[in-house]
Amino acid sequence: MATFRIKRFNPEKQPEPYFEEFNLDIADGATLLDCMNEIKWTLDGSLTYRMSCRSAICGSCAVKANGHALLACQRQGEHLLDNDDTITLEPLGNMKPIKDLVVDFTPFWDKINKVKPYLEPKDEAPAKERHQSQEEFRIIDDASTCIMCGACYSDCNTLEVDDNFLGPAALAKAQRFVGDSRDSKTLQRVQDLSEPGGIWDCTHCGECVERCPKPARPFDRIKEIMTVALENGVHNNNGARHALSFTNSVKRSGNLNENRIPVESMGFFNIPGLLSLIPIGLRMLLKGKVPPVIHHSIDEVDDVKRIFKELDQ
Ligand code: SF4
Ligand code: SF4
Ligand code: FES
């Protein structure tokens, strides 16, 4: 017998959420969604969640199971049991719960809309369709598989502390159009995506890739946008300067010059930004954490330079 510990919330009856336990025998091969349906249909008809396709296509059944977002119809219940034969279910994170496992997707959709998720073509519509080669389509193929389930958005660490961050799903959608050979706004798109709240605010934790049930893999798409932004000379922001400073430091000496990187990332002429580094520098000094003033190259620096040269060719 498995225990389902489900976070319940009905603001019309009780302002605070609470956990309720249900016991259920998990049938062989039953998905988590099958189990939730069984609970709803036989134990408590008021249990509320979204579902539709039951085939990992519509994206509506995403919930948190044992702390991580997933599609309830894509995973077998038995595989999710913890050591106490329990599965803990909660609504997706980073969005406001409405009732039980249903959350308000408004911020998610607002951010998708913000990245202009539609083609802005180069020329007038042709008589027939606009063609792409297989190679051109491959660039946007993975991002096109997103089913808007919100699992990545739920578990994104940056969104937990910064509502302004566009988030992994919107950025994956943005790559779908940044990389589209038929689009005319690539430069404008990467400039917009380099603003605060965009690509450079991602912490590279990779959580969205772990949670994504499709090949969309948002962090991989974010890296692709970063590459396009840098290739298009969109360097006038802290994130791009940081990436370039980091790369140049390794290229020059084989390791990181930790005194130089913060200054280069902030920008030499960004006086308020540079002044903002002073308190951190002083705290580091007091704790004895200031890196050596004279930066030394590693012994194998020639090998590092050779690798960069090969990459540049
Ligand atoms: S890699 Fe970036 S977008 Fe993905 S979860 Fe981490 S912070 Fe969020
Ligand atoms: S990128 Fe993946 S996890 Fe995020 S909404 Fe799309 S399918 Fe879901
Ligand atoms: S019910 Fe459609 S993805 Fe799960």
Tab-separated table of C-alpha atoms in Angstrom, residues 85-232:
chain	number	residue	atom	x	y	z
A	85	ASP	CA	6.472	3.910	0.213
A	86	THR	CA	5.278	7.502	0.027
A	87	ILE	CA	4.938	9.977	-2.834
A	88	THR	CA	4.671	13.646	-1.886
A	89	LEU	CA	2.762	15.755	-4.393
A	90	GLU	CA	2.804	19.540	-4.515
A	91	PRO	CA	1.825	22.175	-7.068
A	92	LEU	CA	4.513	23.488	-9.437
A	93	GLY	CA	6.850	26.052	-7.902
A	94	ASN	CA	7.432	29.715	-8.827
A	95	MET	CA	3.727	30.168	-9.602
A	96	LYS	CA	0.807	30.951	-7.325
A	97	PRO	CA	-1.373	27.976	-6.332
A	98	ILE	CA	-5.061	28.429	-7.171
A	99	LYS	CA	-6.461	25.184	-5.785
A	100	ASP	CA	-4.657	21.995	-4.702
A	101	LEU	CA	-2.240	21.136	-7.554
A	102	VAL	CA	-3.458	23.818	-9.969
A	103	VAL	CA	-1.297	26.940	-10.290
A	104	ASP	CA	-1.743	30.283	-12.037
A	105	PHE	CA	0.298	30.201	-15.253
A	106	THR	CA	-0.161	33.951	-15.961
A	107	PRO	CA	3.505	34.944	-15.346
A	108	PHE	CA	4.663	31.977	-17.433
A	109	TRP	CA	2.541	33.045	-20.430
A	110	ASP	CA	3.402	36.735	-19.967
A	111	LYS	CA	7.082	35.868	-20.300
A	112	ILE	CA	6.496	33.660	-23.340
A	113	ASN	CA	4.707	36.620	-24.965
A	114	LYS	CA	7.548	38.958	-24.005
A	115	VAL	CA	10.037	37.120	-26.259
A	116	LYS	CA	7.785	37.656	-29.323
A	117	PRO	CA	7.203	33.956	-30.034
A	118	TYR	CA	6.352	34.403	-33.679
A	119	LEU	CA	8.257	34.672	-36.937
A	120	GLU	CA	9.146	38.146	-38.189
A	121	PRO	CA	10.091	37.176	-41.722
A	122	LYS	CA	12.645	38.810	-43.964
A	123	ASP	CA	10.406	39.390	-46.966
A	124	GLU	CA	6.847	39.299	-48.254
A	125	ALA	CA	5.024	35.983	-47.937
A	126	PRO	CA	5.798	33.802	-50.966
A	127	ALA	CA	3.049	32.106	-52.946
A	128	LYS	CA	3.897	28.838	-51.204
A	129	GLU	CA	5.665	28.010	-47.929
A	130	ARG	CA	9.076	29.371	-46.870
A	131	HIS	CA	11.612	26.590	-47.208
A	132	GLN	CA	14.291	25.560	-44.730
A	133	SER	CA	17.078	23.064	-45.283
A	134	GLN	CA	17.382	20.137	-42.874
A	135	GLU	CA	20.461	21.796	-41.343
A	136	GLU	CA	18.535	25.029	-40.796
A	137	PHE	CA	15.638	23.210	-39.181
A	138	ARG	CA	17.950	21.198	-36.926
A	139	ILE	CA	18.970	24.463	-35.195
A	140	ILE	CA	15.415	25.044	-33.968
A	141	ASP	CA	14.202	21.444	-33.814
A	142	ASP	CA	14.818	20.855	-30.090
A	143	ALA	CA	13.258	24.138	-28.961
A	144	SER	CA	10.217	23.321	-31.108
A	145	THR	CA	9.469	20.271	-28.952
A	146	CYS	CA	8.509	22.338	-25.888
A	147	ILE	CA	4.993	21.455	-24.697
A	148	MET	CA	4.716	24.434	-22.292
A	149	CYS	CA	4.329	22.212	-19.258
A	150	GLY	CA	6.071	24.651	-16.888
A	151	ALA	CA	8.247	21.987	-15.211
A	152	CYS	CA	11.412	23.961	-15.945
A	153	TYR	CA	9.830	27.216	-14.792
A	154	SER	CA	8.741	25.549	-11.555
A	155	ASP	CA	12.212	24.383	-10.562
A	156	CYS	CA	14.348	27.231	-11.924
A	157	ASN	CA	16.627	28.507	-9.171
A	158	THR	CA	16.925	32.023	-10.577
A	159	LEU	CA	13.150	32.475	-10.705
A	160	GLU	CA	12.962	31.567	-7.040
A	161	VAL	CA	14.794	34.799	-6.201
A	162	ASP	CA	14.094	36.985	-9.246
A	163	ASP	CA	10.560	37.351	-10.672
A	164	ASN	CA	11.983	39.520	-13.427
A	165	PHE	CA	13.915	36.608	-14.989
A	166	LEU	CA	12.293	35.458	-18.233
A	167	GLY	CA	12.829	31.860	-17.206
A	168	PRO	CA	13.839	28.719	-19.070
A	169	ALA	CA	10.684	28.082	-21.106
A	170	ALA	CA	10.486	31.603	-22.543
A	171	LEU	CA	14.201	31.563	-23.334
A	172	ALA	CA	13.899	28.172	-25.037
A	173	LYS	CA	11.028	29.631	-27.068
A	174	ALA	CA	13.187	32.681	-27.843
A	175	GLN	CA	15.914	30.420	-29.267
A	176	ARG	CA	13.274	28.864	-31.530
A	177	PHE	CA	13.100	32.258	-33.319
A	178	VAL	CA	16.674	33.544	-32.772
A	179	GLY	CA	17.848	30.454	-34.658
A	180	ASP	CA	15.191	30.517	-37.369
A	181	SER	CA	16.787	31.077	-40.785
A	182	ARG	CA	13.580	32.802	-41.991
A	183	ASP	CA	13.496	35.422	-39.230
A	184	SER	CA	14.701	38.992	-39.813
A	185	LYS	CA	15.083	40.191	-36.212
A	186	THR	CA	17.985	38.127	-34.897
A	187	LEU	CA	20.072	41.122	-33.777
A	188	GLN	CA	17.112	42.881	-32.149
A	189	ARG	CA	16.086	39.657	-30.433
A	190	VAL	CA	19.537	38.961	-28.920
A	191	GLN	CA	19.850	42.600	-27.850
A	192	ASP	CA	16.508	42.372	-26.028
A	193	LEU	CA	17.427	38.992	-24.533
A	194	SER	CA	20.700	40.454	-23.202
A	195	GLU	CA	18.833	42.993	-21.044
A	196	PRO	CA	18.476	42.383	-17.270
A	197	GLY	CA	16.142	39.429	-16.719
A	198	GLY	CA	17.398	37.740	-19.890
A	199	ILE	CA	19.990	35.131	-20.844
A	200	TRP	CA	22.812	36.446	-18.678
A	201	ASP	CA	20.780	36.165	-15.465
A	202	CYS	CA	20.673	32.377	-15.785
A	203	THR	CA	22.921	30.787	-13.132
A	204	HIS	CA	23.808	27.792	-15.367
A	205	CYS	CA	22.512	25.367	-12.711
A	206	GLY	CA	21.100	23.010	-15.352
A	207	GLU	CA	17.998	22.186	-13.292
A	208	CYS	CA	15.700	23.004	-16.218
A	209	VAL	CA	17.461	20.413	-18.362
A	210	GLU	CA	16.949	17.783	-15.639
A	211	ARG	CA	13.232	18.589	-15.389
A	212	CYS	CA	12.352	19.031	-19.047
A	213	PRO	CA	10.358	16.000	-20.293
A	214	LYS	CA	11.196	16.794	-23.922
A	215	PRO	CA	14.371	17.470	-25.924
A	216	ALA	CA	13.779	21.233	-25.517
A	217	ARG	CA	16.460	21.301	-22.752
A	218	PRO	CA	16.186	25.060	-21.996
A	219	PHE	CA	19.696	25.682	-20.663
A	220	ASP	CA	21.187	24.290	-23.878
A	221	ARG	CA	19.012	26.746	-25.802
A	222	ILE	CA	20.107	29.609	-23.521
A	223	LYS	CA	23.756	28.818	-24.305
A	224	GLU	CA	22.930	28.928	-28.016
A	225	ILE	CA	21.377	32.396	-27.661
A	226	MET	CA	24.461	33.541	-25.714
A	227	THR	CA	26.663	32.359	-28.576
A	228	VAL	CA	24.561	34.207	-31.174
A	229	ALA	CA	24.598	37.363	-29.009
A	230	LEU	CA	28.397	37.273	-28.717
A	231	GLU	CA	28.847	36.496	-32.422
A	232	ASN	CA	26.667	39.524	-33.227
